[in-house]
Short mmCIF file of C-alpha atoms and ligand atoms in Angstrom, two decimals:
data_model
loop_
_atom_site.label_atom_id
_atom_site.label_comp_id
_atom_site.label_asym_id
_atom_site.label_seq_id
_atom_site.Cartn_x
_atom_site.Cartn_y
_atom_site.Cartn_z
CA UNK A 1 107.49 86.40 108.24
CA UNK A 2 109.39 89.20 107.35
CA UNK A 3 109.42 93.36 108.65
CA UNK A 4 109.25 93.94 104.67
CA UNK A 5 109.00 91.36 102.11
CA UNK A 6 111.02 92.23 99.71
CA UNK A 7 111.43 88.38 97.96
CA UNK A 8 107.71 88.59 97.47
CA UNK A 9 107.68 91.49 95.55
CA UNK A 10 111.26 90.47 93.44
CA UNK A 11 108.81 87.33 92.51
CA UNK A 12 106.01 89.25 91.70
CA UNK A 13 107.96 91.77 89.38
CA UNK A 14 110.69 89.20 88.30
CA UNK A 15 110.27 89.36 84.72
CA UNK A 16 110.15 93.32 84.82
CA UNK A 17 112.64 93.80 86.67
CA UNK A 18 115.28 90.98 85.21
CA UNK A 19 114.69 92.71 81.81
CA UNK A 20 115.51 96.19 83.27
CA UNK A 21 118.55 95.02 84.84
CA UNK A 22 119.68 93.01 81.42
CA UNK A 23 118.92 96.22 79.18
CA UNK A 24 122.07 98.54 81.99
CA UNK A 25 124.22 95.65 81.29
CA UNK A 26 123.75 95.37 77.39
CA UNK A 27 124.38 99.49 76.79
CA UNK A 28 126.58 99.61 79.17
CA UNK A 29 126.19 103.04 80.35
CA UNK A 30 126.60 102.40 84.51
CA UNK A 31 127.00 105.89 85.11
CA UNK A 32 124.15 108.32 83.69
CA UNK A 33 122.74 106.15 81.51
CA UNK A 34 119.60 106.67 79.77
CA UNK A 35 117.57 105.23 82.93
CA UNK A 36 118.20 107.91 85.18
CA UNK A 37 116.74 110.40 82.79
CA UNK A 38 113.70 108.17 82.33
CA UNK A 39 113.29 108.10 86.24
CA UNK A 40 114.01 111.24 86.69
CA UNK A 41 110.86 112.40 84.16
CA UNK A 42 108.62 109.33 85.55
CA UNK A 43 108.78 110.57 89.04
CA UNK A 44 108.71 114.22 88.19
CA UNK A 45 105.39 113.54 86.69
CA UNK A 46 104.32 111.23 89.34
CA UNK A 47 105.02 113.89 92.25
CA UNK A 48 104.07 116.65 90.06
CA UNK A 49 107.05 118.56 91.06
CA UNK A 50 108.46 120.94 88.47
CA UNK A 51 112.27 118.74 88.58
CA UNK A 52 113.51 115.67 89.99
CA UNK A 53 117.02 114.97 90.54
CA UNK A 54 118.57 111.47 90.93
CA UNK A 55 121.06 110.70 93.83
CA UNK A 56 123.29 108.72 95.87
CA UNK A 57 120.87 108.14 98.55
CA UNK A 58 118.82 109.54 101.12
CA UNK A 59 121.39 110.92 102.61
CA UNK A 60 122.77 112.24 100.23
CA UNK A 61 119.35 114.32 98.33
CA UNK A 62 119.57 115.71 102.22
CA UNK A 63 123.29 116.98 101.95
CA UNK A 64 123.00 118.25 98.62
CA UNK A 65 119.84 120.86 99.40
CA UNK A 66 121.69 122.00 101.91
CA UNK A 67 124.28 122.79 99.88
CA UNK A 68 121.94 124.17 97.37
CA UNK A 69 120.32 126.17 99.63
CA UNK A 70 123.85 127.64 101.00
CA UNK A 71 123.32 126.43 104.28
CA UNK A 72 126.51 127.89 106.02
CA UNK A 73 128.73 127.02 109.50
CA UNK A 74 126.80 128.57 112.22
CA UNK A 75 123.14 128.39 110.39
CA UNK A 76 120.36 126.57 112.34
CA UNK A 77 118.13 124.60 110.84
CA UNK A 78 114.54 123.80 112.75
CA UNK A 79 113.85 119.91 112.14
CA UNK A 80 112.67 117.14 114.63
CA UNK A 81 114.61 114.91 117.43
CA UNK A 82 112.41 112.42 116.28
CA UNK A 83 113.73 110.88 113.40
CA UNK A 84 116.23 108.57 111.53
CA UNK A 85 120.09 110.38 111.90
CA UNK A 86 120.69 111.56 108.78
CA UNK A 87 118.23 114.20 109.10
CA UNK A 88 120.33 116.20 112.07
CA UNK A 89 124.01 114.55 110.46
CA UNK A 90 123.77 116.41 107.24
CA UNK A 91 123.23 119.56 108.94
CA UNK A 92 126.13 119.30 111.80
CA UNK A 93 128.60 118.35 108.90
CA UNK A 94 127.78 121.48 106.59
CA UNK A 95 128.88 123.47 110.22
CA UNK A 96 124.95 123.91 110.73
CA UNK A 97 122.80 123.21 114.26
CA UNK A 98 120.11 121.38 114.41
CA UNK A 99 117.35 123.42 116.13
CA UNK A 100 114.99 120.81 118.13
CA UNK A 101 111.28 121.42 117.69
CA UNK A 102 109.01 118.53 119.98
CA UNK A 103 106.72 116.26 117.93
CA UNK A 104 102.95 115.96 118.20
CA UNK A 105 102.79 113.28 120.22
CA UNK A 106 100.00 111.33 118.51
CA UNK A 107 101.23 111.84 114.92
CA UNK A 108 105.15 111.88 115.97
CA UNK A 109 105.50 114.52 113.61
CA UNK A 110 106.80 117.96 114.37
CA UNK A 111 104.22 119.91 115.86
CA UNK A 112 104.51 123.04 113.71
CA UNK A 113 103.08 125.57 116.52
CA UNK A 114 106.22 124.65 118.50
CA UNK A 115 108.08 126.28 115.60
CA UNK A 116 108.03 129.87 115.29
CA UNK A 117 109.00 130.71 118.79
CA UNK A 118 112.75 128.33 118.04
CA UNK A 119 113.23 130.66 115.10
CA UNK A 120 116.49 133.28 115.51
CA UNK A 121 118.16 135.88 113.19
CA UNK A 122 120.55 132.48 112.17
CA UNK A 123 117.59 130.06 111.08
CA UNK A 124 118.09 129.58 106.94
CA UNK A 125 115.83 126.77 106.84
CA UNK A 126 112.63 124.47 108.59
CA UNK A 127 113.54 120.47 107.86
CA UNK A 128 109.82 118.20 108.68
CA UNK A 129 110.60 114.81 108.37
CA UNK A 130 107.33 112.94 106.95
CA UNK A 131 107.81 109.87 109.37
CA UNK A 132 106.43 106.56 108.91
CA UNK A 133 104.87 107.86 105.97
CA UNK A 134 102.81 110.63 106.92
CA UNK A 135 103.18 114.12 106.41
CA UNK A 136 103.55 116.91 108.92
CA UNK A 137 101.78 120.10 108.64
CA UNK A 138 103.22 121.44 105.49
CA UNK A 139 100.95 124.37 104.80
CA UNK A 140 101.21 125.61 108.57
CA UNK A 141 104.97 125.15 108.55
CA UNK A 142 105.09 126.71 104.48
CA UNK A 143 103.14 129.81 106.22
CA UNK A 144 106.16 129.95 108.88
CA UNK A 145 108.95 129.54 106.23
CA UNK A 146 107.54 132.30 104.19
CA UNK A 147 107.00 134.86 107.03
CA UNK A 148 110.62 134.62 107.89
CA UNK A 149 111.76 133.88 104.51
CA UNK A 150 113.30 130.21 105.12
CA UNK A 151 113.35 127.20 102.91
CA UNK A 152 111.48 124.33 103.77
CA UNK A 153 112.97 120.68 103.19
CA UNK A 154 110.87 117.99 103.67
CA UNK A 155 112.70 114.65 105.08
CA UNK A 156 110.37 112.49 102.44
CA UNK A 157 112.42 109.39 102.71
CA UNK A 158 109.54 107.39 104.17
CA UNK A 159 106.87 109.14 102.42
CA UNK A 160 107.21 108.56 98.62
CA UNK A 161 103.80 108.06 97.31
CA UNK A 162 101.84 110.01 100.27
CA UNK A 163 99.46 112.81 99.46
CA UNK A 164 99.00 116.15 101.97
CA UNK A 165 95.95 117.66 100.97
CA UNK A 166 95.71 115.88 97.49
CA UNK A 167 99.26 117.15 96.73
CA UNK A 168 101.96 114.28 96.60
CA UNK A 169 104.86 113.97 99.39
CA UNK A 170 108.40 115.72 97.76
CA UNK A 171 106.22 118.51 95.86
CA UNK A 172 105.19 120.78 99.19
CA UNK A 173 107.92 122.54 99.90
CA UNK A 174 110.96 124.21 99.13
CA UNK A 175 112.72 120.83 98.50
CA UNK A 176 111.82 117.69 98.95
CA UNK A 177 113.97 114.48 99.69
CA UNK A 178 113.25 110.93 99.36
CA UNK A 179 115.37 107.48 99.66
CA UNK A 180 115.17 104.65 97.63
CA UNK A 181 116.68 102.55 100.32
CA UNK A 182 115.37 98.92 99.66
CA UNK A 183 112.87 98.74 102.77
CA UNK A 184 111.77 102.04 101.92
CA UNK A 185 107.66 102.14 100.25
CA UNK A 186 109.93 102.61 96.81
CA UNK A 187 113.25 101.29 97.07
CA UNK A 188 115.85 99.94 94.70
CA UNK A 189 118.50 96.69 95.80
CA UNK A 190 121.32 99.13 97.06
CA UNK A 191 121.77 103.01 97.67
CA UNK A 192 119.18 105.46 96.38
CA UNK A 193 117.46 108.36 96.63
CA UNK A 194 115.87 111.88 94.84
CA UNK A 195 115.51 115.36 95.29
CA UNK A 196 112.25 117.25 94.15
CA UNK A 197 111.97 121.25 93.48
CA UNK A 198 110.28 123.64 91.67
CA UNK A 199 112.51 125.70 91.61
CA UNK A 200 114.73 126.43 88.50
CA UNK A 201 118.12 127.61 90.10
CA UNK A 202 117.94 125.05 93.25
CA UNK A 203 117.19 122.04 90.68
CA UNK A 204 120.29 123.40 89.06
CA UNK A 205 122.77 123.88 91.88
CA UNK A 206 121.33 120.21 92.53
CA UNK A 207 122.17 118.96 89.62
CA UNK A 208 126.19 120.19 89.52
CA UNK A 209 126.38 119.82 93.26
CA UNK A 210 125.71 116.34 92.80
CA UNK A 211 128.67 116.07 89.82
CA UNK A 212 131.47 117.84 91.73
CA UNK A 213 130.39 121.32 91.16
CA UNK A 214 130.60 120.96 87.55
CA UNK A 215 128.02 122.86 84.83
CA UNK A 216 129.85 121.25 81.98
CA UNK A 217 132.37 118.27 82.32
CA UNK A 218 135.07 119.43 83.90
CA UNK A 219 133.93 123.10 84.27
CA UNK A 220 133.90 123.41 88.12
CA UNK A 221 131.03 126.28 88.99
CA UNK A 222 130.77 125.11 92.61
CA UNK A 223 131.93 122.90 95.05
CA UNK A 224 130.11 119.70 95.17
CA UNK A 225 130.06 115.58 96.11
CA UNK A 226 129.92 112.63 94.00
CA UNK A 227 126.38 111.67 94.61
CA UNK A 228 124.71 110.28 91.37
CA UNK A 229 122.55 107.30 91.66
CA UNK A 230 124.10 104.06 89.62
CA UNK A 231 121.97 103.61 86.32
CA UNK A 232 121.06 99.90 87.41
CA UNK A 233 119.62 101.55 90.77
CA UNK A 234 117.85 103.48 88.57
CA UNK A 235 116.35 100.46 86.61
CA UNK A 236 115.27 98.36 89.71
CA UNK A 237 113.08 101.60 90.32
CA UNK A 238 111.66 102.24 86.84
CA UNK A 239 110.33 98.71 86.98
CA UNK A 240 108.91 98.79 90.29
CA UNK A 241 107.31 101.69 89.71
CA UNK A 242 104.84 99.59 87.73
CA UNK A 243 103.27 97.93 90.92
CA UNK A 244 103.77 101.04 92.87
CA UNK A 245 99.83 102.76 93.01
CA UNK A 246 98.86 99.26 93.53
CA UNK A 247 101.74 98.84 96.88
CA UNK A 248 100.55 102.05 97.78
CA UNK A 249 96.70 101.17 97.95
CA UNK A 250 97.71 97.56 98.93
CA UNK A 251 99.62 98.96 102.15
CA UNK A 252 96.88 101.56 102.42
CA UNK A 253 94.68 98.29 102.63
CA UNK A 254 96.57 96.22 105.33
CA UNK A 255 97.07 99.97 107.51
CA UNK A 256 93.05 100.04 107.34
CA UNK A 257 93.21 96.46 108.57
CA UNK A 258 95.48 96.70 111.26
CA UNK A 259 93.19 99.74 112.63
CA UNK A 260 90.03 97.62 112.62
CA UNK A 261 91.82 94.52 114.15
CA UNK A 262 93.96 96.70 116.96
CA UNK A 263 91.27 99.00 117.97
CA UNK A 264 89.92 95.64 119.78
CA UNK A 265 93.33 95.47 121.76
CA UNK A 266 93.85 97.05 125.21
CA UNK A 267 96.85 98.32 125.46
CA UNK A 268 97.76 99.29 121.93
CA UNK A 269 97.35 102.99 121.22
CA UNK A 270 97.64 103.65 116.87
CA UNK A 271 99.10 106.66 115.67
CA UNK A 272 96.53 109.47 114.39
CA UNK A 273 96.36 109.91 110.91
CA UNK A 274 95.37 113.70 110.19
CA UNK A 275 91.88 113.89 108.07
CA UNK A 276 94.05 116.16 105.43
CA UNK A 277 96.71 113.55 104.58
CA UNK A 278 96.99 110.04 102.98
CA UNK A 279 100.07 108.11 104.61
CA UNK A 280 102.98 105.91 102.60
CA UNK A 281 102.92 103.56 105.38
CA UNK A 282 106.57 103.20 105.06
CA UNK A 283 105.92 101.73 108.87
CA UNK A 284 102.92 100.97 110.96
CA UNK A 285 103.83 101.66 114.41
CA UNK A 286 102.00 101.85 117.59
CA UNK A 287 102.32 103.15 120.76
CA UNK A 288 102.78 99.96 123.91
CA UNK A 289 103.89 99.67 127.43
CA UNK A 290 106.33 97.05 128.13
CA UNK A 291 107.88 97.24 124.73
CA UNK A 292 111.03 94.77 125.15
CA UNK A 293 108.49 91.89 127.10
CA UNK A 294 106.03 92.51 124.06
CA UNK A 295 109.02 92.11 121.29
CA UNK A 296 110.03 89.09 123.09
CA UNK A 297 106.84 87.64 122.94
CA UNK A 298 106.39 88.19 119.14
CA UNK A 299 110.10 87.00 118.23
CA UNK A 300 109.55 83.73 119.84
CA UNK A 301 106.70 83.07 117.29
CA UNK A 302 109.31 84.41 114.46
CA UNK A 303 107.39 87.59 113.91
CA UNK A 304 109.69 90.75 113.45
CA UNK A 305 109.34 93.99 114.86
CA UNK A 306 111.23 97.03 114.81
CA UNK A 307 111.95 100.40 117.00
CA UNK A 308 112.16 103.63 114.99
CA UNK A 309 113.37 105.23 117.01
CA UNK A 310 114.66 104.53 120.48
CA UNK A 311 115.96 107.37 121.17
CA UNK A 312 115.61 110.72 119.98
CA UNK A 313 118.53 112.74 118.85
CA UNK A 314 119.11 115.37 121.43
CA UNK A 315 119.87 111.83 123.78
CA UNK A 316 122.34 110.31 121.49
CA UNK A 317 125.89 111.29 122.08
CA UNK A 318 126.73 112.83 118.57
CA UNK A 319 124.18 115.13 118.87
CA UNK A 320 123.82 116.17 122.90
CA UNK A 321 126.33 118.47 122.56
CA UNK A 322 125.39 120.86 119.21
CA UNK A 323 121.80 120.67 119.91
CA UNK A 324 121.85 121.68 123.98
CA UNK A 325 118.07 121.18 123.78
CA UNK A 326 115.24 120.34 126.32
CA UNK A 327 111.85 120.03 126.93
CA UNK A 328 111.32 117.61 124.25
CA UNK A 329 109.22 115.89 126.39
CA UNK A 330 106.88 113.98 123.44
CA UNK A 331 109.61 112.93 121.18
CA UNK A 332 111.33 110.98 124.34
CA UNK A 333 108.16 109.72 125.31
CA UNK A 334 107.52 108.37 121.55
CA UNK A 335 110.87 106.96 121.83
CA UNK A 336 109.91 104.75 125.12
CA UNK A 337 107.06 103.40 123.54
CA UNK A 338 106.62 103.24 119.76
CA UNK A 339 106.76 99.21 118.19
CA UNK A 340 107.02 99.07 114.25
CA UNK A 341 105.23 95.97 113.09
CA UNK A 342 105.55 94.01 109.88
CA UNK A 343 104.34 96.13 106.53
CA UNK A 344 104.60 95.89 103.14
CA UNK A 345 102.35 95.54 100.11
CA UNK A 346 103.07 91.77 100.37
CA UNK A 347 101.56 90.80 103.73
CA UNK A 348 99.14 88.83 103.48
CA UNK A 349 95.65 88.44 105.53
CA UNK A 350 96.65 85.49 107.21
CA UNK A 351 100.02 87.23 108.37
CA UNK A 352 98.51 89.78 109.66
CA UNK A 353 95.93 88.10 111.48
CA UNK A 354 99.13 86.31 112.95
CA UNK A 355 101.11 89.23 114.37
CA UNK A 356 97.49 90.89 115.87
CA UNK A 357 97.45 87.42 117.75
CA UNK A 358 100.45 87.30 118.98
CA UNK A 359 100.14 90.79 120.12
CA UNK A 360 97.04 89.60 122.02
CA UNK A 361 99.32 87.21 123.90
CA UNK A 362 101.89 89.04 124.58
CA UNK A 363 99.46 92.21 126.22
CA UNK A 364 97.96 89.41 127.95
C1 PLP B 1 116.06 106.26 105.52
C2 PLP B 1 116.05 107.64 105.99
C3 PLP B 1 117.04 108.57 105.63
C4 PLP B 1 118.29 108.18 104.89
O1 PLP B 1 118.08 107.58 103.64
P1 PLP B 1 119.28 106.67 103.06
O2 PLP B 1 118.81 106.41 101.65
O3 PLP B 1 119.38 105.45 103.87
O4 PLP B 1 120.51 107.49 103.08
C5 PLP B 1 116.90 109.87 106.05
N1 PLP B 1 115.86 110.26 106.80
C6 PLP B 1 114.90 109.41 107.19
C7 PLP B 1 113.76 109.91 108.00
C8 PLP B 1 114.97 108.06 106.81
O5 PLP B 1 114.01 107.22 107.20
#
């Protein structure tokens, strides 16, 4: 069994995405080929969000609206302990500091009362990462931004294809950033990722940010990264967006399943899912005791899991020092006892009937 089966859905998809791949290496065009355009539109329309622009990665969409916003040395930026690096990285290396805000701790979201009170005259901008899959409050932490006149970046890299009050994931806020990283719910077979806006000038600064600053070639407005995404990236994406509603009801599915089956368990607490909001279920994690015993017991029948995250940022030595932060009391909590088990569209029943077994062992 695998944490994500990505050889199940390469079978399933073979033919599309074979012929994709083929069509980047007959033009030719590796670098801003006609595919990135066609992505670019595709999951503009499917987000509903006015632009999409194409990057590097993840990492990357997060850099470059930072730099589109003008995020300067000494700016704070409000976003969540609780999350994957990147999210706090991109704003120490623009000169920034990452403002800690605790997470609710049933959602392990950031819990957008917590906000206002961190905001000073240096905040420029509020960064909620939709983890797991599932969106924070976005139109109590919108409300916030407005008030005080900050942007809002959502951290959607594990939330492509979730909805927040019928609205899609990467169209709720100022900007929106997702990754295409291959475990990701859409991912490509390298380095990927997208930044949403709809906002003219911002999906412009994007746009030459990621191409060295330039508004023509070799006209340098601004200064910028290289961070466009490869055109053959861009393919493996295009053709798995065909499956992709289907993944997302599919994981939507086996999340439902998971519920019904756990509930039965003692010692398993599930993550809330908010009435309002429709999760990616990049993840399904759950809260345990005795998470290292209970891994154990699930390796030694070859079942994966995964920890996301075990430790929050203000605790990791990179980050101690700029963020200077306590009382996040929930997000180290989360970190102590959150267990990621196997998801993806491709699980099957049976699989899944496996791992809830061997949980029932190991809790034993
Ligand atoms: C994966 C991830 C990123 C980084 O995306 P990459 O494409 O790997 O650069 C950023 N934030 C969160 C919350 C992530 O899960």
């Amino acid at each position: 069994m695998e944490f994500v089966n990505l050889k199940a859905q390469y079978r399933a998809l073979k033919v599309q995405i074979d012929e994709r791949i083929q069509r980047v290496l007959d033009h030719g065009q590796y670098i801003m080929g006609p595919e990135v355009a066609e992505l670019e539109e595709k999951l503009a329309v499917f987000t509903g969000a006015k632009h999409c622009i194409t990057v590097a990665s993840g990492t990357e969409a997060l850099l470059i609206s930072l730099m589109a916003i003008g995020l300067k040395p000494g700016d704070e930026v409000i976003t969540t302990p609780f999350t994957f690096a990147a999210t706090a990285e991109m704003i120490v290396l623009l000169g920034g500091k990452p403002v800690f805000v605790d997470i609710e701790p049933d959602t392990c979201n950031i819990d957008a009362s917590l906000i206002e009170a961190k905001i000073t005259d240096r905040t420029r901008a509020i960064m909620p990462v939709s983890l797991y899959g599932q969106c924070a409050d976005m139109d109590a932490i919108n409300v916030i931004a407005k008030r005080h006149g900050l942007a809002v970046v959502e951290d959607a890299a594990q939330s492509f294809g979730a909805t927040y009050k019928g609205k899609k994931s990467c169209n709720l806020s100022t900007l929106g950033c997702t990754s295409f990283f291959p475990s990701k719910p859409l991912g490509c077979y390298g380095d990927g990722g997208a930044i949403f806006t709809n906002d003219d000038a911002l999906a412009q600064a994007c746009r030459e940010i990621r191409v060295h600053g330039q508004s023509v070639r070799y006209t340098h407005v601004r200064v910028g990264v290289g961070g466009r995404m490869d055109t053959l990236q861009c393919a493996v994406v295009l053709a798995k967006l065909e499956r992709f509603e289907w993944e997302i009801k599919q994981r939507r599915r086996l999340s439902e399943r998971y519920r019904e089956l756990l509930n039965a368990l003692v010692g398993v607490q599930l993550l809330a899912l908010r009435k309002d909001r429709d999760s990616a279920w990049a993840q399904y994690t759950v809260f345990v005791e005795r998470r290292t015993s209970i891994q154990a017991v699930l390796q030694a029948q070859h079942i994966p899991t995964a920890v996301h995250y075990p430790k929050p940022l203000h605790q990791q030595p990179a980050y101690a020092a700029v963020s200077r932060d306590c009382g996040l009391v929930a997000s180290e909590q989360a970190a102590e006892r959150v267990l990621g088990l196997p998801m993806s569209a491709d699980l099957s029943y049976s699989q899944q009937d496996r791992v809830v077994a061997a949980l029932r062992v190991a809790l034993a």
